[in-house]
Tab-separated table of C-alpha atoms in Angstrom:
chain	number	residue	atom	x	y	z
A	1369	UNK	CA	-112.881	-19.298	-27.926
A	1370	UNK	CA	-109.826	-19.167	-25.603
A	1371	UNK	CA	-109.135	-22.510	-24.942
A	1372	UNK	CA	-108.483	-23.372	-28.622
A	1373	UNK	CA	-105.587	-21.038	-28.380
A	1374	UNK	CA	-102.122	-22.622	-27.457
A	1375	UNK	CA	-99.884	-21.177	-24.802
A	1376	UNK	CA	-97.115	-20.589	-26.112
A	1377	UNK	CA	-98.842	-17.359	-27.963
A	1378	UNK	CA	-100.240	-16.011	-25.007
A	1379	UNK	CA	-97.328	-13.577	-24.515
A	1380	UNK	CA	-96.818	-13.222	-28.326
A	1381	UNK	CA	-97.781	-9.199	-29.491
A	1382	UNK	CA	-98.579	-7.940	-32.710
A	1383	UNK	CA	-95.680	-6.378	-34.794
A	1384	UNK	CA	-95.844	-3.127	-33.376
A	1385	UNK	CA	-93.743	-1.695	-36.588
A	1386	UNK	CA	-96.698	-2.925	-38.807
A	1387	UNK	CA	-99.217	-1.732	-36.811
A	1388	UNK	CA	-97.693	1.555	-37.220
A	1389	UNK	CA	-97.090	1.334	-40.387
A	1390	UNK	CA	-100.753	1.005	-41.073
A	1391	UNK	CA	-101.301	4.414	-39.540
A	1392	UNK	CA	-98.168	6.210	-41.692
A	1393	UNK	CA	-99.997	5.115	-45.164
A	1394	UNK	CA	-101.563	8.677	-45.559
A	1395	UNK	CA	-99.794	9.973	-48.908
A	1396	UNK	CA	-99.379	13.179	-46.675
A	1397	UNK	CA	-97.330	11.756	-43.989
A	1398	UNK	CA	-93.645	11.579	-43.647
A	1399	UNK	CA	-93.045	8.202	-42.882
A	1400	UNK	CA	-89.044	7.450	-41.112
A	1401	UNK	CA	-91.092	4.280	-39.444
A	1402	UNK	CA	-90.559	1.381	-41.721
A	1403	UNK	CA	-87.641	-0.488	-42.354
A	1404	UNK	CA	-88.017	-0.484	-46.176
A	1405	UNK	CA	-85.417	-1.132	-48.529
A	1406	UNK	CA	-85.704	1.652	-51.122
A	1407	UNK	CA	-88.053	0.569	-54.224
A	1408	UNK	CA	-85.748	2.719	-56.285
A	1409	UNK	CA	-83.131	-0.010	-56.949
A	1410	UNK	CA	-85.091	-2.828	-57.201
A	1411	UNK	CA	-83.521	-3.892	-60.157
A	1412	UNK	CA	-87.056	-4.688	-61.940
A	1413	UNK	CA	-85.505	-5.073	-66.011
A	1414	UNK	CA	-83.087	-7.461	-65.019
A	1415	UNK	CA	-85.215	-9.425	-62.682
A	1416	UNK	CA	-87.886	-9.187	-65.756
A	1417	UNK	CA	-85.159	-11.025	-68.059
A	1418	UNK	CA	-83.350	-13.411	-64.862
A	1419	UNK	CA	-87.295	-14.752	-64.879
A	1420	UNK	CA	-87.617	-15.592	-68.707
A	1421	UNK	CA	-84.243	-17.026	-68.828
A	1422	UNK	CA	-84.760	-19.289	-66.411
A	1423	UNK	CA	-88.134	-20.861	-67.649
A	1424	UNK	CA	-86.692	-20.785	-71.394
A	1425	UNK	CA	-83.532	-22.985	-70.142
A	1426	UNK	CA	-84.942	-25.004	-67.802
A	1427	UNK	CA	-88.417	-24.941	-68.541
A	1428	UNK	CA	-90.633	-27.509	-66.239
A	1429	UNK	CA	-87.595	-28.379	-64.454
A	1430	UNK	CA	-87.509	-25.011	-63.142
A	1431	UNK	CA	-91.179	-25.339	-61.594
A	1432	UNK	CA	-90.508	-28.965	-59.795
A	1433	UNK	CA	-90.010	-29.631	-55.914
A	1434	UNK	CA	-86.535	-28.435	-54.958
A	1435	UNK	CA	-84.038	-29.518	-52.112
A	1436	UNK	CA	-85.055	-28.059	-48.667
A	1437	UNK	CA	-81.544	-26.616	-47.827
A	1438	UNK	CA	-82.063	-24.346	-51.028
A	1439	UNK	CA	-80.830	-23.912	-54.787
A	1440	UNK	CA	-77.362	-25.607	-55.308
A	1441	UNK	CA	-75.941	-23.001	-57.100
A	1442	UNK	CA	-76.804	-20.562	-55.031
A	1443	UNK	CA	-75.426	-21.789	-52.259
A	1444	UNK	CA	-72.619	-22.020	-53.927
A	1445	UNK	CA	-72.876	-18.204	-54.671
A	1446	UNK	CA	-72.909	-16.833	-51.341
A	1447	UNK	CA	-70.301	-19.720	-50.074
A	1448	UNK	CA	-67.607	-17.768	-52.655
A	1449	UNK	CA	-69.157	-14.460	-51.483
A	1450	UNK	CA	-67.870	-15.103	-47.981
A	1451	UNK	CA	-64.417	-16.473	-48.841
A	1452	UNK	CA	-64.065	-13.062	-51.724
A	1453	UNK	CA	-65.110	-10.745	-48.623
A	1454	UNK	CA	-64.184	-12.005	-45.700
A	1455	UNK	CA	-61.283	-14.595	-46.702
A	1456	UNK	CA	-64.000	-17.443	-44.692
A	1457	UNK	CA	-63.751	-20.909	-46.658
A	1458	UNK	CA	-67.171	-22.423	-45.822
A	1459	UNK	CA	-68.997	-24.999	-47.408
A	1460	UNK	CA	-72.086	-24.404	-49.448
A	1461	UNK	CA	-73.245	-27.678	-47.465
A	1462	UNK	CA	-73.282	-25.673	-45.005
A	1463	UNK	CA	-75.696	-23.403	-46.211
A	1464	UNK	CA	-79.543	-23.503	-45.352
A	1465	UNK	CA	-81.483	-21.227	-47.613
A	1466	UNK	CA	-84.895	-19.937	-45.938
A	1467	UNK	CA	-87.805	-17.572	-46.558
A	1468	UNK	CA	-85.742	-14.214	-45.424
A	1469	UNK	CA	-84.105	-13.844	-41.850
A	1470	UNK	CA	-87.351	-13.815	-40.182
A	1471	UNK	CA	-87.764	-17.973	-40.907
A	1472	UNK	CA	-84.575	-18.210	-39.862
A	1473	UNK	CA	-84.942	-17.083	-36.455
A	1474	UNK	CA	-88.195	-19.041	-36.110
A	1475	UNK	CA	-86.414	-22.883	-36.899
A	1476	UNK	CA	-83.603	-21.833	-34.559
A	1477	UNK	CA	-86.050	-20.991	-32.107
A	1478	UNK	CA	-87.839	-24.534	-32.538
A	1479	UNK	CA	-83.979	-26.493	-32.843
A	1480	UNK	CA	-82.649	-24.561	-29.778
A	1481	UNK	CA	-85.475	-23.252	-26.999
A	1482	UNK	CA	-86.676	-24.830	-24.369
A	1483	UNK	CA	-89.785	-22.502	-22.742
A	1484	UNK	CA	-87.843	-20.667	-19.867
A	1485	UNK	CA	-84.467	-21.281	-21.451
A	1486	UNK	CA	-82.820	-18.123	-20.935
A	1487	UNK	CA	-81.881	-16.515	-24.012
A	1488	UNK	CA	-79.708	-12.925	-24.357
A	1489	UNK	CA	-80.238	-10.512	-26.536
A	1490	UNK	CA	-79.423	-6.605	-27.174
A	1491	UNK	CA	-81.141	-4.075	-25.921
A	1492	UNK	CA	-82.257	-2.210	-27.344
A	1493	UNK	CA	-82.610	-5.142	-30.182
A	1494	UNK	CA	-84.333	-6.187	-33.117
A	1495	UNK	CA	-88.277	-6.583	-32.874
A	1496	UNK	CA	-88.726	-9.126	-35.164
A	1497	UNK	CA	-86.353	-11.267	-33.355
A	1498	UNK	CA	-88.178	-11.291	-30.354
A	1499	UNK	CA	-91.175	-11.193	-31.781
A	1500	UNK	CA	-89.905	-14.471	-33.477
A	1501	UNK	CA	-88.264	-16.268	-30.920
A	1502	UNK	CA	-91.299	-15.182	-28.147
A	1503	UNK	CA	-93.382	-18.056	-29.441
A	1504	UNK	CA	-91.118	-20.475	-27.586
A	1505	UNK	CA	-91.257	-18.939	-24.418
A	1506	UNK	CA	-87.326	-18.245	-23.486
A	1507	UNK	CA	-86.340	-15.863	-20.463
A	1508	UNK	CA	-85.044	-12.377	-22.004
A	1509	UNK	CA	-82.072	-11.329	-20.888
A	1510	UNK	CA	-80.974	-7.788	-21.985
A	1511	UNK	CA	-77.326	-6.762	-22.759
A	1512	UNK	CA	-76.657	-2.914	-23.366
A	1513	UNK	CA	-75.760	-2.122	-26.579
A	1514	UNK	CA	-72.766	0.655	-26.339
A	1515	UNK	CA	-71.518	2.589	-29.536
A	1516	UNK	CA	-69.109	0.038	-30.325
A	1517	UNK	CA	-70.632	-3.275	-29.068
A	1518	UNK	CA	-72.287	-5.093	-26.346
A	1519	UNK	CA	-71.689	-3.989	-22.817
A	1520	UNK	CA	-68.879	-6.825	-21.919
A	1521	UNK	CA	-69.423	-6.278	-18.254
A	1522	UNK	CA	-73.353	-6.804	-17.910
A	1523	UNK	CA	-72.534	-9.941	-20.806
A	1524	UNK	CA	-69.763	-11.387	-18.445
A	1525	UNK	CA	-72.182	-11.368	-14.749
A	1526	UNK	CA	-75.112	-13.341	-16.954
A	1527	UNK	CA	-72.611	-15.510	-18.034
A	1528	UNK	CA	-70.654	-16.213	-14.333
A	1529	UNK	CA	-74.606	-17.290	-13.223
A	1530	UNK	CA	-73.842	-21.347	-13.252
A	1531	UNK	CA	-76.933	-21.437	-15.652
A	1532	UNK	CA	-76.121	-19.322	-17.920
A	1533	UNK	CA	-77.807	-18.587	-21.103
A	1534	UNK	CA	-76.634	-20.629	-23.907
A	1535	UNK	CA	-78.235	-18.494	-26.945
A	1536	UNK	CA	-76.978	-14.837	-27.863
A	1537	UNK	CA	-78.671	-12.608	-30.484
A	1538	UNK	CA	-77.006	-9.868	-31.835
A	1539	UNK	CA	-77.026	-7.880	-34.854
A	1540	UNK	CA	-73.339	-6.869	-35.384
A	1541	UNK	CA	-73.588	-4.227	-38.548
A	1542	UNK	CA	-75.424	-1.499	-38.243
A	1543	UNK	CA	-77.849	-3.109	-35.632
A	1544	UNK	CA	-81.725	-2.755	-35.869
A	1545	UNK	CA	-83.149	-0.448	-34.247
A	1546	UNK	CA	-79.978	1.917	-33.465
A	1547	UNK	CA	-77.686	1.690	-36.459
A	1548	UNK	CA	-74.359	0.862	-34.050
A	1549	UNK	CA	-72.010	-1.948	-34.902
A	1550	UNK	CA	-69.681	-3.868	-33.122
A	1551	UNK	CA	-65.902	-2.884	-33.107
A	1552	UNK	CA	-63.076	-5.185	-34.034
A	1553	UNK	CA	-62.198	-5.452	-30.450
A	1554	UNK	CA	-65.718	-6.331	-28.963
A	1555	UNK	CA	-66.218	-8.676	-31.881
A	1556	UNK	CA	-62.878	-10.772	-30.754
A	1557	UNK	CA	-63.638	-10.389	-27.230
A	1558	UNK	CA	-67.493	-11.902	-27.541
A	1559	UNK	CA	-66.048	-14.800	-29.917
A	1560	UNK	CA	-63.571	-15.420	-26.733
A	1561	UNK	CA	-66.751	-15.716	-24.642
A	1562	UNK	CA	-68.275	-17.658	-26.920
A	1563	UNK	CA	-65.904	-20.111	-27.104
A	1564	UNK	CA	-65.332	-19.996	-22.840
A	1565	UNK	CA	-68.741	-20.283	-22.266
A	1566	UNK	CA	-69.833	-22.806	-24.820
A	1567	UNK	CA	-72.234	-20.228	-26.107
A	1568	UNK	CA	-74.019	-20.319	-29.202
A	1569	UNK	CA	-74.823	-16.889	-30.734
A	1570	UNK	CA	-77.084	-15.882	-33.303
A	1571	UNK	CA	-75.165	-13.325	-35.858
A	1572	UNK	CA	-77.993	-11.347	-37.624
A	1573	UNK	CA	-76.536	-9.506	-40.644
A	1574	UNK	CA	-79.005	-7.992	-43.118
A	1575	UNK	CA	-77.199	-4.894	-43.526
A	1576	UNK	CA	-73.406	-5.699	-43.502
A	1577	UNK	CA	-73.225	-4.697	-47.225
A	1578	UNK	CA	-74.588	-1.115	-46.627
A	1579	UNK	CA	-71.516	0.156	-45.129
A	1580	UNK	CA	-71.027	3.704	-46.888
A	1581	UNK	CA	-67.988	4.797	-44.013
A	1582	UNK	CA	-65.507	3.417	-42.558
A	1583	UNK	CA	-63.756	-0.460	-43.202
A	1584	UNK	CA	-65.757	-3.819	-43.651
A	1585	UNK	CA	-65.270	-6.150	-40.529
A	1586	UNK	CA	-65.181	-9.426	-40.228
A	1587	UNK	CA	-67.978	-11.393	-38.712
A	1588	UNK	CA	-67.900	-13.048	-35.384
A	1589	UNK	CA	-68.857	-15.909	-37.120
A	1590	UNK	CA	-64.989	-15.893	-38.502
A	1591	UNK	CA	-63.699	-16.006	-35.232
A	1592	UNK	CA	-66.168	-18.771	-33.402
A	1593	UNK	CA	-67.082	-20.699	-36.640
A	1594	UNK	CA	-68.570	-23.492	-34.145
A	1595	UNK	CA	-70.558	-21.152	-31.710
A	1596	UNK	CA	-72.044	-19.087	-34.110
A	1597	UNK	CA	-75.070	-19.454	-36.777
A	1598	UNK	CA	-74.820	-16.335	-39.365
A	1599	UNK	CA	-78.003	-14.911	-41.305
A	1600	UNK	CA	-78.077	-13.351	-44.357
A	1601	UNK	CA	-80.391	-11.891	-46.305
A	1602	UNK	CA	-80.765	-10.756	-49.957
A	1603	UNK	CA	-83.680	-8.336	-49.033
A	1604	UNK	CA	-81.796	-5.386	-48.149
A	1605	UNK	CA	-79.772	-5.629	-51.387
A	1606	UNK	CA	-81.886	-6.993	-54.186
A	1607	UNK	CA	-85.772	-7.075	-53.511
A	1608	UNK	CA	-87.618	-7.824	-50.196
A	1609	UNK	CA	-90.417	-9.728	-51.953
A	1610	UNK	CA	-88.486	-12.523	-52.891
A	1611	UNK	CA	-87.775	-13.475	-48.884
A	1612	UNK	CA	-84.872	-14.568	-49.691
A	1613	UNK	CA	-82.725	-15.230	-46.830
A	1614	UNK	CA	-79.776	-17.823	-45.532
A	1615	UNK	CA	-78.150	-19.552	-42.344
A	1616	UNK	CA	-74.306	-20.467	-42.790
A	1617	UNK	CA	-74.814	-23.389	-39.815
A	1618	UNK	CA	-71.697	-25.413	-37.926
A	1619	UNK	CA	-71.602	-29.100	-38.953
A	1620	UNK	CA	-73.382	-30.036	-35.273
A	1621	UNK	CA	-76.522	-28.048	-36.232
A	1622	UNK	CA	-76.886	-28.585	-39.952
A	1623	UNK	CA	-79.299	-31.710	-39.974
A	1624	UNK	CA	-81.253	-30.860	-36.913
A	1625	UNK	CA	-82.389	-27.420	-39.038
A	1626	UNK	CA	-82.241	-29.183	-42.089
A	1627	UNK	CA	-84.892	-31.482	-40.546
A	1628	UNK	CA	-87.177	-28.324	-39.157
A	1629	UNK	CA	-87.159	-27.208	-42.323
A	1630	UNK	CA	-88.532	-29.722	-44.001
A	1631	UNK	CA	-91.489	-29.937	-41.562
A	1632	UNK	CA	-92.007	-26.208	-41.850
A	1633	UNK	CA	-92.273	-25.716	-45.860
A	1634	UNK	CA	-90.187	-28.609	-47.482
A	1635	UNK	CA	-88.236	-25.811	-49.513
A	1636	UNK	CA	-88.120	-22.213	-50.016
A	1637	UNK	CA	-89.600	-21.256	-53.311
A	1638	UNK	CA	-87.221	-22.851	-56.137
A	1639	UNK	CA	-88.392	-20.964	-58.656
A	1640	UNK	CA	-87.899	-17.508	-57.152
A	1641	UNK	CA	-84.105	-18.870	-56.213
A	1642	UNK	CA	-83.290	-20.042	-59.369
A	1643	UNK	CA	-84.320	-16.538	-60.829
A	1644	UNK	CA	-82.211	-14.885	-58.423
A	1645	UNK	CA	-79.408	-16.935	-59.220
A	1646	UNK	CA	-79.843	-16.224	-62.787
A	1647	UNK	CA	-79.886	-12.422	-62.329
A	1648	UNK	CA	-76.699	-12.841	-59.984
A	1649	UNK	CA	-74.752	-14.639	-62.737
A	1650	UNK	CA	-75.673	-11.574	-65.744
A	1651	UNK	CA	-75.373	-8.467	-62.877
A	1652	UNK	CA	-72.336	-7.217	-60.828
A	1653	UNK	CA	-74.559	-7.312	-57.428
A	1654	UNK	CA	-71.223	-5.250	-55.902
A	1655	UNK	CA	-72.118	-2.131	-58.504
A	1656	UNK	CA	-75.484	-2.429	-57.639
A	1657	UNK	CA	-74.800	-2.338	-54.071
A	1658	UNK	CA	-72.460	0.635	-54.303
A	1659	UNK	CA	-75.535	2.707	-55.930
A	1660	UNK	CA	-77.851	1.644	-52.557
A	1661	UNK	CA	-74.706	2.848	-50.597
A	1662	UNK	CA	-74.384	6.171	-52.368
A	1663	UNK	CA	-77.886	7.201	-52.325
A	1664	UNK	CA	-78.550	5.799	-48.431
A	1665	UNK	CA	-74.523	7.748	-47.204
A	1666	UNK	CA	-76.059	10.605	-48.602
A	1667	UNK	CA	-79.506	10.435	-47.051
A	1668	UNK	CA	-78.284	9.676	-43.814
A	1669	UNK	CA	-76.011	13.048	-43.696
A	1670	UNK	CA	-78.764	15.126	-44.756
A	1671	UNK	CA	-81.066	13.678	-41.627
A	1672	UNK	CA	-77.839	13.819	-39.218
A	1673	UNK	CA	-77.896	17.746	-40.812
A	1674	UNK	CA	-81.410	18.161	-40.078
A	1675	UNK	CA	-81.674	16.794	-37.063
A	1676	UNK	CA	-78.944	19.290	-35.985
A	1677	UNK	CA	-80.786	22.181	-37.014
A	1678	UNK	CA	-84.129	21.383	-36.271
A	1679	UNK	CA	-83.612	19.128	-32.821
A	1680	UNK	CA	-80.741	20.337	-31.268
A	1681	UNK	CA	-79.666	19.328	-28.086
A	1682	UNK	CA	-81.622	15.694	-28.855
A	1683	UNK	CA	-78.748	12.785	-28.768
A	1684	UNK	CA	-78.486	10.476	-31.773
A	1685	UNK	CA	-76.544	8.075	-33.205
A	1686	UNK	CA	-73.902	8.409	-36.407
A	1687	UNK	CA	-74.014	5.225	-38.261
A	1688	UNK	CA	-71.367	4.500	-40.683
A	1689	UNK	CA	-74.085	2.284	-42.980
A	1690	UNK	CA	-77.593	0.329	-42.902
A	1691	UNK	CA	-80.656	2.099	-42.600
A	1692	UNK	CA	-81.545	3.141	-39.110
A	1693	UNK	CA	-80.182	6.152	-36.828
A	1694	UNK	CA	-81.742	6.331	-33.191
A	1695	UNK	CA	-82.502	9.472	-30.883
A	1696	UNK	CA	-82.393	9.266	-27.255
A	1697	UNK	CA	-84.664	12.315	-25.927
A	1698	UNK	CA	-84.392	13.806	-22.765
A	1699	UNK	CA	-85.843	11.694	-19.904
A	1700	UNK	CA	-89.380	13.252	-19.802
A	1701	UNK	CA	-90.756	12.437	-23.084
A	1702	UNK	CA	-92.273	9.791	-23.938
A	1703	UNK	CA	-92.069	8.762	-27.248
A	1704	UNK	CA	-95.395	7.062	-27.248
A	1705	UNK	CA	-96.834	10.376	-27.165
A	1706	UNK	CA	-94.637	12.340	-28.509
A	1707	UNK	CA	-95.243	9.660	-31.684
A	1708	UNK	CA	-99.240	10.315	-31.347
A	1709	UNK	CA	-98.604	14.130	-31.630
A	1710	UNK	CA	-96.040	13.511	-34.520
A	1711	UNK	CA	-98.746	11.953	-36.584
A	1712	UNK	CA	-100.848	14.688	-36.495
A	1713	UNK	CA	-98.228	17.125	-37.815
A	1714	UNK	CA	-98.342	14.586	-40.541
A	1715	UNK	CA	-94.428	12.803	-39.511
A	1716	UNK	CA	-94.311	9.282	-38.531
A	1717	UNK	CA	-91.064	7.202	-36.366
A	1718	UNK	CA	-91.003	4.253	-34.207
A	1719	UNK	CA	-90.937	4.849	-30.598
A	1720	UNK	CA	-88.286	2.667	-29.171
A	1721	UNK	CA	-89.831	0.959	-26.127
A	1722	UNK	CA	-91.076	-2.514	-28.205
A	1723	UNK	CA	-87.441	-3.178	-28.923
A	1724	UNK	CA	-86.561	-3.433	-25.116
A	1725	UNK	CA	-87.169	-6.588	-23.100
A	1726	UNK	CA	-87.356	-4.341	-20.561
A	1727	UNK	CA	-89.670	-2.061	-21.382
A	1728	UNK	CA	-89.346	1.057	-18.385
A	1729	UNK	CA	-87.144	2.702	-21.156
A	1730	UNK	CA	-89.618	5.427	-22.803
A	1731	UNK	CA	-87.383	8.339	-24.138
A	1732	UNK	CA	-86.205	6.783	-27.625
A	1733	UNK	CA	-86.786	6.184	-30.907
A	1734	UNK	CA	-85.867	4.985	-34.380
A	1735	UNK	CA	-85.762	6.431	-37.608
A	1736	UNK	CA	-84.928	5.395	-41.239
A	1737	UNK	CA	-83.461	7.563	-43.876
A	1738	UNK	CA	-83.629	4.500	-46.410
A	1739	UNK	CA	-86.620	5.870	-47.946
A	1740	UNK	CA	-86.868	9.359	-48.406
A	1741	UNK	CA	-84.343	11.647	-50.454
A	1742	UNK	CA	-82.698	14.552	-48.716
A	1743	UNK	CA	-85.524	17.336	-49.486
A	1744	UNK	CA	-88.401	14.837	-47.664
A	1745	UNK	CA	-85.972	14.199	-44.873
A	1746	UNK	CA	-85.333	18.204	-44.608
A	1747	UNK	CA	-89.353	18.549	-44.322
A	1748	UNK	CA	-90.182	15.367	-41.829
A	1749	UNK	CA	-87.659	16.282	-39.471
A	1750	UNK	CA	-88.607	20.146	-39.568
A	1751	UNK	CA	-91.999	18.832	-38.430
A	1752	UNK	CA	-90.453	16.393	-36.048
A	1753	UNK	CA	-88.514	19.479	-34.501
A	1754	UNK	CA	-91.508	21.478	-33.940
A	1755	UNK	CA	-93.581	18.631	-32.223
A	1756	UNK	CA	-90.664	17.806	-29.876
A	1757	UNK	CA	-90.542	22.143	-29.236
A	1758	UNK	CA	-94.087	21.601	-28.573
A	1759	UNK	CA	-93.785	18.859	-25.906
A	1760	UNK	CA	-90.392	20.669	-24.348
């Protein structure tokens, strides 16, 4: 049946996350592998009475078609979320409301790439975004990620090439898989490129409100409103199920996404936007945020802790907020392996090779303290430590 298939998805793999995550579903196993927000907060009362107000106000209304670029009000939320946070006066208008980040990345991929357009991206970087954007077929070109940003020199020799890349994806808080962010300085000095180069970059920001350390930054998107297209999602914060997600777009690229949108789905679902709206309106969504924040800073010291006593000697990173730290083991181990002994000491992770474009980079691996509390994480990693003694 292989010539039914279309091209484009002949170099397109399975989510390795989810396949993995289909292996960690034994109650008995430790699971630091999926990127789950913790069901704990999912703020289930208030969603309960969000949903009845809206179909007792607006009853049928609230069940019709909607507008493709999303929920007016809405919009209009996170517009005066940006300006309150980061002092950026955008335009709800300029607002495209989408099912979660990962649609998102797919309608920029089918506005923007050409097959073989080169495209660059971190590395390590998110899966799903290469996953995503792997259906059309760019060139990936990797940029190392360094604790506070992307490596300027490797970013500056892709970009002297005459045809250089004109995409960038980058994940600037608390970056998926390794739970770095980019400086002040390195954000300012890749807007500057940006702006040079007549690059467009893609700023992926799902986490930005977890920050439990340290000072909130301001986006690149601030500093290259016109070369920059920045994602949101409410996934991390409220509930993933909704896939509720957003592009703040320049003027140049509004229609043209606007337009793939409406060939993809014609809206995102109005009803589920409307409730979230609702519930954003009765709720402080910053107090709720600060109780994610406490609970995650507080999780993510006691696997930094335990990773220290039970691993030492194995490299990680400290983030200051997200969901994700990432351990770089000596050179030897690979983590493939060391992942297929880890399951049978009942502990799962995700080895770090899928998030590489190029993939000769075996000795690393991601973890998430988002959701376990601090007595699980003491356990997993205890087994962790004694696998990785084992292979040693």
């Amino acid at each position: 049946m292989q010539p039914f298939f279309a091209q484009r998805f002949a170099k397109v793999e399975p989510s390795f996350i989810r396949e993995i995550l289909k292996v960690a579903v034994n109650p008995e196993v430790i699971s630091f592998a999926g990127g789950l927000p913790n069901p704990a907060f999912f703020p289930n009362e208030e969603l309960a009475v969000a949903s009845a107000q809206v179909l007792q106000n607006k009853g049928n209304g609230a069940l019709q078609y909607s507008a493709t670029e999303g929920f007016t009000p809405l919009r209009e939320y996170i517009a005066e979320r940006y300006f309150r946070q980061h002092g950026m006066r955008v335009s709800s208008d300029n607002i495209l409301i989408t099912n979660g980040s990962q649609q998102a990345l797919d309608l920029l991929g089918k506005v923007l790439v050409n097959e073989g357009d080169k495209l660059i991206i971190e590395e390590p970087g998110y899966l799903g975004a290469i996953q995503a954007l792997s259906v059309y077929q760019p060139e990936f070109q990797g940029v190392a990620l360094n604790d506070d940003g992307l490596d300027l020199g490797e970013l500056d020799a892709l970009l002297a090439q005459p045809d250089h890349a004109r995409l960038l994806y980058g994940v600037t808080n608390f970056q998926n898989p390794t739970g770095l962010s980019y400086s002040r300085e390195n954000r300012q000095a890749v807007a500057e490129r940006l702006i040079k180069h007549n690059v467009l970059m893609i700023e992926d920001n799902p986490y930005g409100e977890l920050r439990f350390e340290g000072v909130h930054l301001p986006p690149v998107a601030k500093l290259a409103p016109e070369n920059v297209v920045l994602m949101g999602s409410f996934s991390k914060v409220v509930v993933p199920s909704f896939r509720l997600g957003w592009m703040l777009v320049p003027d140049w690229l509004r229609q043209k996404l606007t337009i793939a949108k409406q060939a993809a789905d014609l809206h995102t679902n109005g009803f589920v936007q409307q409730v979230l709206h609702s519930y954003l309106q009765e709720n402080n969504l910053d107090d709720h945020i600060d109780r994610i924040r406490t609970v995650y800073g507080r999780q993510k010291v006691a696997m930094e802790q335990a990773l220290l006593k039970h691993c030492p000697g194995i490299d990680f990173t400290r983030p200051e907020g997200g969901m994700f730290l990432w351990l770089k083991l000596p050179p030897h181990i690979d983590a493939m392996a060391l992942f297929n002994l880890a399951i049978k000491e009942n502990v799962a992770f995700v080895p770090g090779q899928p998030f590489y474009v190029r993939p000769d980079i075996l000795n690393t691996a991601r973890l998430s303290y988002a959701g376990a509390d601090e007595a699980t994480i003491e356990e997993g990693i205890s087994r962790l430590g004694r696998v990785i003694r084992q292979v040693l």
